[in-house]
Short mmCIF file of C-alpha atoms and ligand atoms in Angstrom, two decimals:
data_model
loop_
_atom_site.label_atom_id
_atom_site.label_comp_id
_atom_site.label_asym_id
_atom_site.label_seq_id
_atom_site.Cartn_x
_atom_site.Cartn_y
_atom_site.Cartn_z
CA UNK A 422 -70.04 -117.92 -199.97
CA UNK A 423 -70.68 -115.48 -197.24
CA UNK A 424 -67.58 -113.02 -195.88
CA UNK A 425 -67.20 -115.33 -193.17
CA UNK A 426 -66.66 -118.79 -195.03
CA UNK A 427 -64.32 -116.83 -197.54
CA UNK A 428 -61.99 -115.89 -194.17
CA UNK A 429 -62.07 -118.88 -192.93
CA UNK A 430 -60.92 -120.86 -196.72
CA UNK A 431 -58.16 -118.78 -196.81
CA UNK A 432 -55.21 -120.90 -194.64
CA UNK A 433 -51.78 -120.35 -196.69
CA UNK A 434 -50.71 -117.65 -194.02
CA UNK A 435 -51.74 -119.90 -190.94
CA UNK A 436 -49.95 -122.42 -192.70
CA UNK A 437 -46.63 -120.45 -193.05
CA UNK A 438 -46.62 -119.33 -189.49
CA UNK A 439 -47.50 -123.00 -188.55
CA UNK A 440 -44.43 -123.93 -190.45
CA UNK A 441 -42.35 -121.12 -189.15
CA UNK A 442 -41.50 -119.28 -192.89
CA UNK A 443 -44.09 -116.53 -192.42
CA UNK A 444 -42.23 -113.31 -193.15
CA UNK A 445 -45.00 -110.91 -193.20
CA UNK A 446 -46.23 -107.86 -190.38
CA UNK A 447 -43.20 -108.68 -188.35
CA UNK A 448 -42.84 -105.87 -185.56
CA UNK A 449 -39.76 -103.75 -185.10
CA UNK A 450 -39.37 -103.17 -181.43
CA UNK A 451 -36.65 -100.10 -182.21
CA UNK A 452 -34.87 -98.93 -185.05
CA UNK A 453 -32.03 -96.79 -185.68
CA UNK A 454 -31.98 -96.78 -189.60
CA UNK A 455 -29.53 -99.20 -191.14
CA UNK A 456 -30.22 -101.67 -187.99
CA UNK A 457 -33.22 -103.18 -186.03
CA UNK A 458 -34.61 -105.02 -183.23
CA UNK A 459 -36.74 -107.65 -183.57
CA UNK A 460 -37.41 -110.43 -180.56
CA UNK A 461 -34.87 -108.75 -178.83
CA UNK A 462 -32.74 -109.51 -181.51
CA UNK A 463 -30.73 -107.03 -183.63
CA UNK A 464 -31.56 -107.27 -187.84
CA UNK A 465 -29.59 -105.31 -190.55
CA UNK A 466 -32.39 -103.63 -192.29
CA UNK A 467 -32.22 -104.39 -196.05
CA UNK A 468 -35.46 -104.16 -196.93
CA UNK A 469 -36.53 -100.61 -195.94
CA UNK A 470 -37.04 -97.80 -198.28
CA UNK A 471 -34.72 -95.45 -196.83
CA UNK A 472 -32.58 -95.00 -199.33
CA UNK A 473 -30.66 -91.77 -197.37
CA UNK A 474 -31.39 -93.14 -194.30
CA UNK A 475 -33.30 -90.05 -193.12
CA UNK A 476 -35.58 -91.32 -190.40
CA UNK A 477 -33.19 -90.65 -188.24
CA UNK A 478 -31.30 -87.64 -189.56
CA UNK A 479 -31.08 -85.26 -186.34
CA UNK A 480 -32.37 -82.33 -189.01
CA UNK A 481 -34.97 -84.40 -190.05
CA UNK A 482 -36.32 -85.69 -186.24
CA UNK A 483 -35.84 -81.55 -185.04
CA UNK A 484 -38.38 -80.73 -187.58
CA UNK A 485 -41.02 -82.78 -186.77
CA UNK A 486 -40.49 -82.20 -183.12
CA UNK A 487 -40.87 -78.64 -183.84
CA UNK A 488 -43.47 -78.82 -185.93
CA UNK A 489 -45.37 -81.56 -183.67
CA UNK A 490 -44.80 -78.69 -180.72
CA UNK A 491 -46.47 -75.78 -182.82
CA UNK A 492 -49.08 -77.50 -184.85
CA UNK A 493 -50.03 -80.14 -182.71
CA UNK A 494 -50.48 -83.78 -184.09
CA UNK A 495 -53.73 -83.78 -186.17
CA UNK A 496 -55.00 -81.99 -189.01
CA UNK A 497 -58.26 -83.53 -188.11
CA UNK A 498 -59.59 -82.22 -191.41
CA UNK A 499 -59.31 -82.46 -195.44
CA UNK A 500 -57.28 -79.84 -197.02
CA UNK A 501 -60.06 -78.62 -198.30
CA UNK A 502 -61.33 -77.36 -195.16
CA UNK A 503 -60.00 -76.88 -192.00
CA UNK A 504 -56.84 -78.86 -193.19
CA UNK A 505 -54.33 -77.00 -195.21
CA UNK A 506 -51.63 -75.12 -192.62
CA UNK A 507 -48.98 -72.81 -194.31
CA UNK A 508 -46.52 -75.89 -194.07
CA UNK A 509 -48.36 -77.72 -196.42
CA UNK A 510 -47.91 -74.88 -198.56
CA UNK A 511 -44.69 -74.53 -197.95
CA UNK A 512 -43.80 -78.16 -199.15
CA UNK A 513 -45.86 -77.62 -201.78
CA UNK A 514 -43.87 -74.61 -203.25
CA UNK A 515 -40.71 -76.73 -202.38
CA UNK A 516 -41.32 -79.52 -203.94
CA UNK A 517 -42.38 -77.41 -207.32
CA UNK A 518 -39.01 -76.21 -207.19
CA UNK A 519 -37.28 -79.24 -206.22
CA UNK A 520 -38.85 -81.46 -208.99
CA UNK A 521 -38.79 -78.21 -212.04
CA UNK A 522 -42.45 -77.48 -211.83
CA UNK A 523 -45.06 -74.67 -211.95
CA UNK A 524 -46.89 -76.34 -208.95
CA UNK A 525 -47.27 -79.28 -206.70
CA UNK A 526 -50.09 -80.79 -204.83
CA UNK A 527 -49.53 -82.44 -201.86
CA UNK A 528 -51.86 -85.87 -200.78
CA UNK A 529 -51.69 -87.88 -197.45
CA UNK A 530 -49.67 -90.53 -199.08
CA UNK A 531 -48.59 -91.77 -202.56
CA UNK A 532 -50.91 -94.45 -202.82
CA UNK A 533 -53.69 -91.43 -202.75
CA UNK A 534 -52.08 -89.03 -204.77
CA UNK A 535 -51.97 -91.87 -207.72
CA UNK A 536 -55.62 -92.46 -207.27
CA UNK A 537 -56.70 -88.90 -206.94
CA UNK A 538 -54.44 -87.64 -209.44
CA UNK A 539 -55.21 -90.13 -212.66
CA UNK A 540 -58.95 -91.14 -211.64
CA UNK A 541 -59.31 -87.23 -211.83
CA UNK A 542 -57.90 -86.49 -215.10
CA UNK A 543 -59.00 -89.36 -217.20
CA UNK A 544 -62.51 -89.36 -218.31
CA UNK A 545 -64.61 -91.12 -220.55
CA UNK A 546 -63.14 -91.30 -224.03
CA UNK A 547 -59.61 -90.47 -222.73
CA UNK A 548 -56.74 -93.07 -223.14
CA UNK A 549 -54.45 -94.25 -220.35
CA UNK A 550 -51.62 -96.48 -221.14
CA UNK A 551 -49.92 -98.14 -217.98
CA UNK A 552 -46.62 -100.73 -218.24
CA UNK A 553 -48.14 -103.59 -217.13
CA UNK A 554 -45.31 -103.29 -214.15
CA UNK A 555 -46.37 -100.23 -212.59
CA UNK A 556 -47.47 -100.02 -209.14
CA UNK A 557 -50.38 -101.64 -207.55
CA UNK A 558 -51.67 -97.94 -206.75
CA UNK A 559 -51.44 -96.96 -210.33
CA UNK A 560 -53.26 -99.81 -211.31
CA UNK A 561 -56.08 -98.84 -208.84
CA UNK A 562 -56.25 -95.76 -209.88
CA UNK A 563 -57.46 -97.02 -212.89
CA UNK A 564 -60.30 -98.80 -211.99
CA UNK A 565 -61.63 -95.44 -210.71
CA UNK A 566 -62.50 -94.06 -214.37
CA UNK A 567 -63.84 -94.25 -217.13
CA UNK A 568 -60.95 -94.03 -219.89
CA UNK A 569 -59.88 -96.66 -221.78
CA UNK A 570 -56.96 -98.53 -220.05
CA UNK A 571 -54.46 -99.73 -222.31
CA UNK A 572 -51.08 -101.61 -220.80
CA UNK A 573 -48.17 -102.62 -222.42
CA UNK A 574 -45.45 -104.82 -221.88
CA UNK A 575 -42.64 -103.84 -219.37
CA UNK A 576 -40.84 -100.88 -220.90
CA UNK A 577 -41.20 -102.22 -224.34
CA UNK A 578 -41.61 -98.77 -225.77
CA UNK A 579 -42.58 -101.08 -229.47
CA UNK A 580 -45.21 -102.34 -227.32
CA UNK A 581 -46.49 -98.77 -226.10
CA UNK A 582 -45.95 -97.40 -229.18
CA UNK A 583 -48.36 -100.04 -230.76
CA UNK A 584 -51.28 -99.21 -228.37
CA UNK A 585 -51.08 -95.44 -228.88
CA UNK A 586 -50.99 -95.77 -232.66
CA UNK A 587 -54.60 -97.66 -232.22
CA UNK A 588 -55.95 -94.79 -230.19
CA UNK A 589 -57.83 -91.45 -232.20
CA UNK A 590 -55.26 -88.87 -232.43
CA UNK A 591 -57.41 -86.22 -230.79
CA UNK A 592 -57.97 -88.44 -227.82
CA UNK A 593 -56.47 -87.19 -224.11
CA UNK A 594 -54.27 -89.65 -223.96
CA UNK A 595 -52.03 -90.02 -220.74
CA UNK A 596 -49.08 -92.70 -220.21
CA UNK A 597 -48.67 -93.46 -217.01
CA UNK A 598 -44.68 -95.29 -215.48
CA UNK A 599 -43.06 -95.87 -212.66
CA UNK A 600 -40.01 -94.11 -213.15
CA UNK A 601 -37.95 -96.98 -211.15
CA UNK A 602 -40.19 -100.49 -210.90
CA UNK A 603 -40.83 -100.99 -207.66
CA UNK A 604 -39.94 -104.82 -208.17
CA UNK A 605 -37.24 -104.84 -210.71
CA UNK A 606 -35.05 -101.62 -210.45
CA UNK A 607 -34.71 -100.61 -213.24
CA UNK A 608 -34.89 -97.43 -214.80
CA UNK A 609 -37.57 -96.41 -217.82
CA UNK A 610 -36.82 -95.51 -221.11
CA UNK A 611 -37.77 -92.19 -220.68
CA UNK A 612 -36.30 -90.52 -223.91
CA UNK A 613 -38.45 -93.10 -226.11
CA UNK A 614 -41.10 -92.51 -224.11
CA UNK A 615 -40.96 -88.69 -224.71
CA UNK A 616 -40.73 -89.12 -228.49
CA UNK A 617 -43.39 -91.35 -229.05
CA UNK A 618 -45.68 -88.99 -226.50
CA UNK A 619 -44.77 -86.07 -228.82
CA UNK A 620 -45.60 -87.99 -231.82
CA UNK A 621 -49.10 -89.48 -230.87
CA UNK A 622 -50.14 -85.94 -228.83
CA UNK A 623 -49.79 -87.39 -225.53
CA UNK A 624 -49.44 -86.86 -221.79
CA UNK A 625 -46.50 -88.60 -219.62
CA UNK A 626 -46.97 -89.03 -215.74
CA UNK A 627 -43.91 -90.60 -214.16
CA UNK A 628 -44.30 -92.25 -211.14
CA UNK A 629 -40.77 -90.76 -208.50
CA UNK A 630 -41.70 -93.02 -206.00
CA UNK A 631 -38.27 -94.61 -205.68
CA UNK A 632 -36.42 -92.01 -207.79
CA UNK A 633 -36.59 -88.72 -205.71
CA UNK A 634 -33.88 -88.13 -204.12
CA UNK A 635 -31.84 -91.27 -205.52
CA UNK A 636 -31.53 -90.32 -209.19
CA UNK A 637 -30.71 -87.36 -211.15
CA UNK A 638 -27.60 -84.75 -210.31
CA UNK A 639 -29.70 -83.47 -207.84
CA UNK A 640 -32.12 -85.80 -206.31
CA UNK A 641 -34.67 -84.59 -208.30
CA UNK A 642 -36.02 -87.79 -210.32
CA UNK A 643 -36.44 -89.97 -213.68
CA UNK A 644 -36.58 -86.90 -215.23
CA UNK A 645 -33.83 -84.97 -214.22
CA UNK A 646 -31.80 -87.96 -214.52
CA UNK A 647 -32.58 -87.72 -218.31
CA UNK A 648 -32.75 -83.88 -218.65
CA UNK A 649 -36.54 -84.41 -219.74
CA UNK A 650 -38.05 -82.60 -216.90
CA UNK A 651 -39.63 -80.26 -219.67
CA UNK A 652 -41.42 -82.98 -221.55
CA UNK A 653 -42.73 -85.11 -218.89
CA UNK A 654 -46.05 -83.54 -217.89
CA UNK A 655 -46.77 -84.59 -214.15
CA UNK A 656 -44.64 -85.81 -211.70
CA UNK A 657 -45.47 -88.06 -208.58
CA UNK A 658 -43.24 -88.98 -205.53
CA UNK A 659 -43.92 -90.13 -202.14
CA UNK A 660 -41.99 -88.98 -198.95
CA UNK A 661 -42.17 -92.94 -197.83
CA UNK A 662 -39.23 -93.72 -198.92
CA UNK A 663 -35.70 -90.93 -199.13
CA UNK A 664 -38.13 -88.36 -197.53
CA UNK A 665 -38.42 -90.17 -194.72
CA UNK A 666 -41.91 -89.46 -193.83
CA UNK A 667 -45.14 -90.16 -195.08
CA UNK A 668 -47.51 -88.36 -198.21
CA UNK A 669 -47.11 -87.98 -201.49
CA UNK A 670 -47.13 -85.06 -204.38
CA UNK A 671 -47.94 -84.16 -207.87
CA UNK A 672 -45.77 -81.62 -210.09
CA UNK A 673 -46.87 -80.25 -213.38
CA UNK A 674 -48.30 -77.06 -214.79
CA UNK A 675 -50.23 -74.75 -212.24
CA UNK A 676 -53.74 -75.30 -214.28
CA UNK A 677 -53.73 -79.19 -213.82
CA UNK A 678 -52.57 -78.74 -210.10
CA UNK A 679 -55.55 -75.85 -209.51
CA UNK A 680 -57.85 -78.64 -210.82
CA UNK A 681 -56.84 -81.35 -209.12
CA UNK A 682 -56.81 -79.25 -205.99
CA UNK A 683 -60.65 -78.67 -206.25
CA UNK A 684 -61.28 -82.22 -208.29
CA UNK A 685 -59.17 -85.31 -206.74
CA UNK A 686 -61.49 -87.09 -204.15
CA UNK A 687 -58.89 -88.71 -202.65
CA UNK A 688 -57.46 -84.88 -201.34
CA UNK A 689 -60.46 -83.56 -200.97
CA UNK A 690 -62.24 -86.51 -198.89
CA UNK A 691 -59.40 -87.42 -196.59
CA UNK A 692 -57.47 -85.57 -194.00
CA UNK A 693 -54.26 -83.92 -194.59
CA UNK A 694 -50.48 -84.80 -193.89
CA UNK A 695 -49.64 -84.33 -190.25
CA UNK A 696 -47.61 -81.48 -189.58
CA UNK A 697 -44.91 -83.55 -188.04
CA UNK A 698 -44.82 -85.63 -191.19
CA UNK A 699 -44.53 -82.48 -193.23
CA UNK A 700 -41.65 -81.08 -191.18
CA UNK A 701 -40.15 -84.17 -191.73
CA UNK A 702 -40.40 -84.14 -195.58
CA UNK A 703 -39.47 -80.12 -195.15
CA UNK A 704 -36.08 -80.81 -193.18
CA UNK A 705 -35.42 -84.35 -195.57
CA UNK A 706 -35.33 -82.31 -198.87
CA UNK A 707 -32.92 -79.41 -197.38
CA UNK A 708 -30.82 -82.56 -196.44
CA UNK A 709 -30.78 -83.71 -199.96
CA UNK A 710 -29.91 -80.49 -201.34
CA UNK A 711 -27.12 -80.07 -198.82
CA UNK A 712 -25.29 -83.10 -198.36
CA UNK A 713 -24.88 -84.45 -201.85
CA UNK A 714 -22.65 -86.96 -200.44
CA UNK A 715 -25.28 -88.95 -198.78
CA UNK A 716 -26.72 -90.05 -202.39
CA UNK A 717 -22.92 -91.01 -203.22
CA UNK A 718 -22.99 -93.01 -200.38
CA UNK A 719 -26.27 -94.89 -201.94
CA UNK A 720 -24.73 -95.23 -204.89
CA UNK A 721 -21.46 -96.89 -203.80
CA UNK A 722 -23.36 -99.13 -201.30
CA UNK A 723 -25.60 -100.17 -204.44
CA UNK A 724 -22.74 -101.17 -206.95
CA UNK A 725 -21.06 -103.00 -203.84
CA UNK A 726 -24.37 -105.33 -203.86
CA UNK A 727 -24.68 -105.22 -206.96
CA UNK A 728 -21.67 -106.33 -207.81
CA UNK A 729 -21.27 -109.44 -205.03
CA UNK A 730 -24.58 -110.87 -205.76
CA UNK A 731 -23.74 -110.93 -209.66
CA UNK A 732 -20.57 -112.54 -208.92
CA UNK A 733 -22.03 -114.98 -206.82
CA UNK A 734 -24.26 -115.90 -209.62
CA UNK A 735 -27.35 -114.91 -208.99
CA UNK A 736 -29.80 -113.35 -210.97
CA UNK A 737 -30.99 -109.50 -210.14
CA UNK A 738 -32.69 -109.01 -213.77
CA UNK A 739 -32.32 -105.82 -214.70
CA UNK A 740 -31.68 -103.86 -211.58
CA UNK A 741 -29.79 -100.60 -211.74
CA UNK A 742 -31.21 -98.84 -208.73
CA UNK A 743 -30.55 -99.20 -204.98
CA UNK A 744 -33.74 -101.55 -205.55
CA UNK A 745 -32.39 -105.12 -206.03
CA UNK A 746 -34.70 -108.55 -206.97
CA UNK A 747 -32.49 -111.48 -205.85
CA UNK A 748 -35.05 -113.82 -208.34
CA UNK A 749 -35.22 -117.26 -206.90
CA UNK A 750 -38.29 -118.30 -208.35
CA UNK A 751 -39.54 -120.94 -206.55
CA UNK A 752 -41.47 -119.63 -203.63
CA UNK A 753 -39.97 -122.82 -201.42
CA UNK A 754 -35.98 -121.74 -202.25
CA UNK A 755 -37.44 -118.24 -201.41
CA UNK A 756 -38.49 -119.02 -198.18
CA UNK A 757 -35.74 -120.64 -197.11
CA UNK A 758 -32.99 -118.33 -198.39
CA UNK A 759 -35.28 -115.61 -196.37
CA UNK A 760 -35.66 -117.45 -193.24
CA UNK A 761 -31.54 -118.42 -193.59
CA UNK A 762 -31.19 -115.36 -194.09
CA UNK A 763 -33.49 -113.96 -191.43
CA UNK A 764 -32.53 -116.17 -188.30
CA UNK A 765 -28.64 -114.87 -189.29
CA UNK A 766 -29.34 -111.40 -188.66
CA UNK A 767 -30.93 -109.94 -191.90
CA UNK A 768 -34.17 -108.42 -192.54
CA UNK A 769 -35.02 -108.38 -196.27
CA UNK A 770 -38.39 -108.41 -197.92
CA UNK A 771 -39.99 -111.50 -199.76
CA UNK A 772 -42.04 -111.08 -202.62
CA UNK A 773 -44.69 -113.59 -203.95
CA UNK A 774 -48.10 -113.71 -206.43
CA UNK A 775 -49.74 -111.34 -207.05
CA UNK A 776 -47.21 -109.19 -206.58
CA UNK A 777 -44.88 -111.06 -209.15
CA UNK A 778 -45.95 -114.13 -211.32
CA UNK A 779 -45.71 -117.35 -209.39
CA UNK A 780 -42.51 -118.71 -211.33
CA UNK A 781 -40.76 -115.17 -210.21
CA UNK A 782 -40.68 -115.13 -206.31
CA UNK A 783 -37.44 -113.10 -204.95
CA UNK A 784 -36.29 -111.50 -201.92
CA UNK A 785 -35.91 -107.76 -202.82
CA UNK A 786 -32.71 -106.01 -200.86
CA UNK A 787 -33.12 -102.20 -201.02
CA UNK A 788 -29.70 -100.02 -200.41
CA UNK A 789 -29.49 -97.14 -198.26
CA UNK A 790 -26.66 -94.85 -197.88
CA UNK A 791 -25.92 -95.73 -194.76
CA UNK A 792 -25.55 -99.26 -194.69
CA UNK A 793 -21.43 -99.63 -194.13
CA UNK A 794 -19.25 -101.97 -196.40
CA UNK A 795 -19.33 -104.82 -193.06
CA UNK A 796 -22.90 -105.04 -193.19
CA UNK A 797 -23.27 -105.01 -196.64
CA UNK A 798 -19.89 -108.06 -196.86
CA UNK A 799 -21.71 -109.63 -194.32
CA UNK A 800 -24.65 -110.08 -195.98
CA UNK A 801 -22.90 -111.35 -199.02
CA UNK A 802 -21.51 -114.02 -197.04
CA UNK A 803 -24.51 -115.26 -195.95
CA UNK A 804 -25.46 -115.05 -199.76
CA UNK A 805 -22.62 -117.20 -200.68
CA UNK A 806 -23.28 -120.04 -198.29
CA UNK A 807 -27.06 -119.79 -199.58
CA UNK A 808 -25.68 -120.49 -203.06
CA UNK A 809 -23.78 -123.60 -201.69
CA UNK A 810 -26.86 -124.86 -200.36
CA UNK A 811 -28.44 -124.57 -202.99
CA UNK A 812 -25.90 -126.38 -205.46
CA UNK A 813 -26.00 -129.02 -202.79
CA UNK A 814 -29.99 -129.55 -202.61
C1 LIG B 1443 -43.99 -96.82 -207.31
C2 LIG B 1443 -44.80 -96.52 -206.08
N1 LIG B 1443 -45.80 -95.63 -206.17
C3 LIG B 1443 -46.56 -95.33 -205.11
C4 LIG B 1443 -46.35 -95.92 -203.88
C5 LIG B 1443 -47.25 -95.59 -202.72
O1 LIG B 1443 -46.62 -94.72 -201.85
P1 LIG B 1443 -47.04 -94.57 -200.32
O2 LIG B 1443 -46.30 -95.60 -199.56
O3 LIG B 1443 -46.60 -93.19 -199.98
O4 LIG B 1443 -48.52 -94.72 -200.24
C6 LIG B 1443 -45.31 -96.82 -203.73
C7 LIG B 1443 -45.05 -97.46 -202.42
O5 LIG B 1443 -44.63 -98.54 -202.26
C8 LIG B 1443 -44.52 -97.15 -204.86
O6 LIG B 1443 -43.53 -98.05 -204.77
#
């Protein structure tokens, strides 16, 4: 089949905007955070990443204003070259602090810093063992080397613990987790993790993504949450999500970082983080560190939902993060509940195969801080009369 007939065979997403219940690439016209406009029409945003709501913290926006002003708006080069400015560095020594480490590297976004950071250390005759949950870009990164990938069930650390007693014992061996699932919300077992890494001789890289700056006493992760900072190896975040900007980093000891730094195609062949975007990420951590209140605010907001979905009855697995599944499972009840939910005022984010097994379709509601208690009530409401319908269908 050439590339041509293959484009043309696939119709499901001409079909759903046929039909009206296509919920994908929809343009914001304006934003302000916790609200949005969309066909003129304003949306509470529930499905955004930012869980501080720092895109439009007036800190946050003065930085990369300022930084747009003095650096201009390119890199228009790897960091390798031409492409590293002293900001970079400066993140870079930030973020070591921030997250407990010797050293940090910073990449152009997460999804690179996964692929450049485990396709770089695992060679042939290492071990990697993923959850079989972890994020699409950890998954990729796999398929860029030549270790043996080994992936075990969801957070079953019995599982885990049964793959890494099959591998030698003086094998590199690295075990790779999200440190909050992007789809469920909840949290890993770190501490097992740890043990069983210190009993087989291996690695940990935890995956921040959706944990800096949400868990932890301050900000700083899965591991700080824990107190395990010392024992988990390499960290990873991205500044998509509470840094309210774009790029990613990894933390760990200053030799991995140095070889990484001159190693990890995807830093070395791509250009670097724009300075506004790093000003942004800059001005987004000082936030964090000085208005603690701002992750209470999260916090509250996410028990609140929490809370008045469960007693509404429905089902939000094991979520114990501002990330919240509302499972529905079939994809039909989905799509309706979304575009119910949708044409009332609510943007949330639907979420089908292959990013979740067909029988486990569900919208996925992410908290911020600033989200007030009427927009969150309100969107309970609309929850409630959804379950109605649905006990009526
Ligand atoms: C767990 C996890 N890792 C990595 C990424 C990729 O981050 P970025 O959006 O910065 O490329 C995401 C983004 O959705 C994520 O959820």
């Amino acid at each position: 089949m050439n590339l041509l007939e293959k484009s043309l065979r696939f119709t499901r997403a001409r079909e759903a905007q046929a039909a009206g219940y296509y919920p994908f690439f929809i343009p914001i016209q304006s934003s302000s955070g916790a609200e949005v406009m969309v066909n003129g029409e304003r949306k509470i945003m529930m499905g955004s990443n930012n869980y501080l709501g720092l895109t439009h913290h007036p800190k946050v926006l003065a930085a990369a204003e300022s930084a747009l002003q003095k650096y201009g708006s390119g890199c228009t080069g790897s960091r390798f070259l031409n492409g590293t400015l002293d900001l970079h560095e400066e993140l870079e020594t930030r973020l070591a602090h921030f997250l407990g480490k010797e050293a940090s590297l910073v990449f152009s976004t997460g999804y690179q810093t996964n692929l450049g950071t485990v396709s770089t250390l695992i060679n042939r005759g290492d071990y990697i063992f993923m959850d079989k949950l972890n994020h699409a870009s950890l998954v990729d990164s796999t398929r860029l080397t030549f270790g043996t990938v080994c992936r075990y069930a969801h957070n079953d650390m019995k599982s885990l613990k049964r793959q890494l007693a099959q591998a030698p014992h003086d094998a590199g061996k690295l075990i790779v987790t999200d440190g909050v699932f992007s789809m469920e919300g909840d949290i890993v077992n770190l501490p097992e993790m740890v043990e069983l890494a210190e009993t087989h001789n291996a690695d940990i890289l935890v995956d921040d993504a959706h944990a800096l700056g949400v868990l932890g006493e301050y900000g700083g992760g899965t591991a700080q949450h824990f107190g395990l900072g010392e024992k988990t190896t390499l960290i990873v975040a991205t500044f998509s999500k509470s840094l309210a900007s774009i790029g990613g980093v990894v933390a760990g000891p200053e030799p991995i970082i140095h070889y990484l730094k001159h190693h990890a195609r995807a830093l070395i062949f791509s250009a670097s983080m724009p300075p506004s975007a790093i000003g942004a990420a800059l001005a987004a951590i000082d936030v964090i560190e000085e208005e603690p209140e701002l992750r209470a605010a999260l916090w509250r907001n996410t028990r609140r939902m929490q809370e008045g979905l469960k007693s509404l009855g429905y089902d939000i697995g094991d979520s114990e993060t501002p990330v919240i599944p509302v499972l529905m499972g079939d994809i039909g009840i989905m799509a309706m509940q979304w575009r119910t939910l949708f044409d009332a005022g609510v943007f949330t984010n639907p979420v089908i195969p292959p990013a979740v097994p067909h029988d486990s379709c569900r919208l996925r509601i992410s908290m911020m801080a600033t989200h007030t208690n009427e927009q969150i009530d309100y969107v309970l409401d609309l929850f409630a009369q959804g379950m109605k319908l649905r006990a009526a269908m």
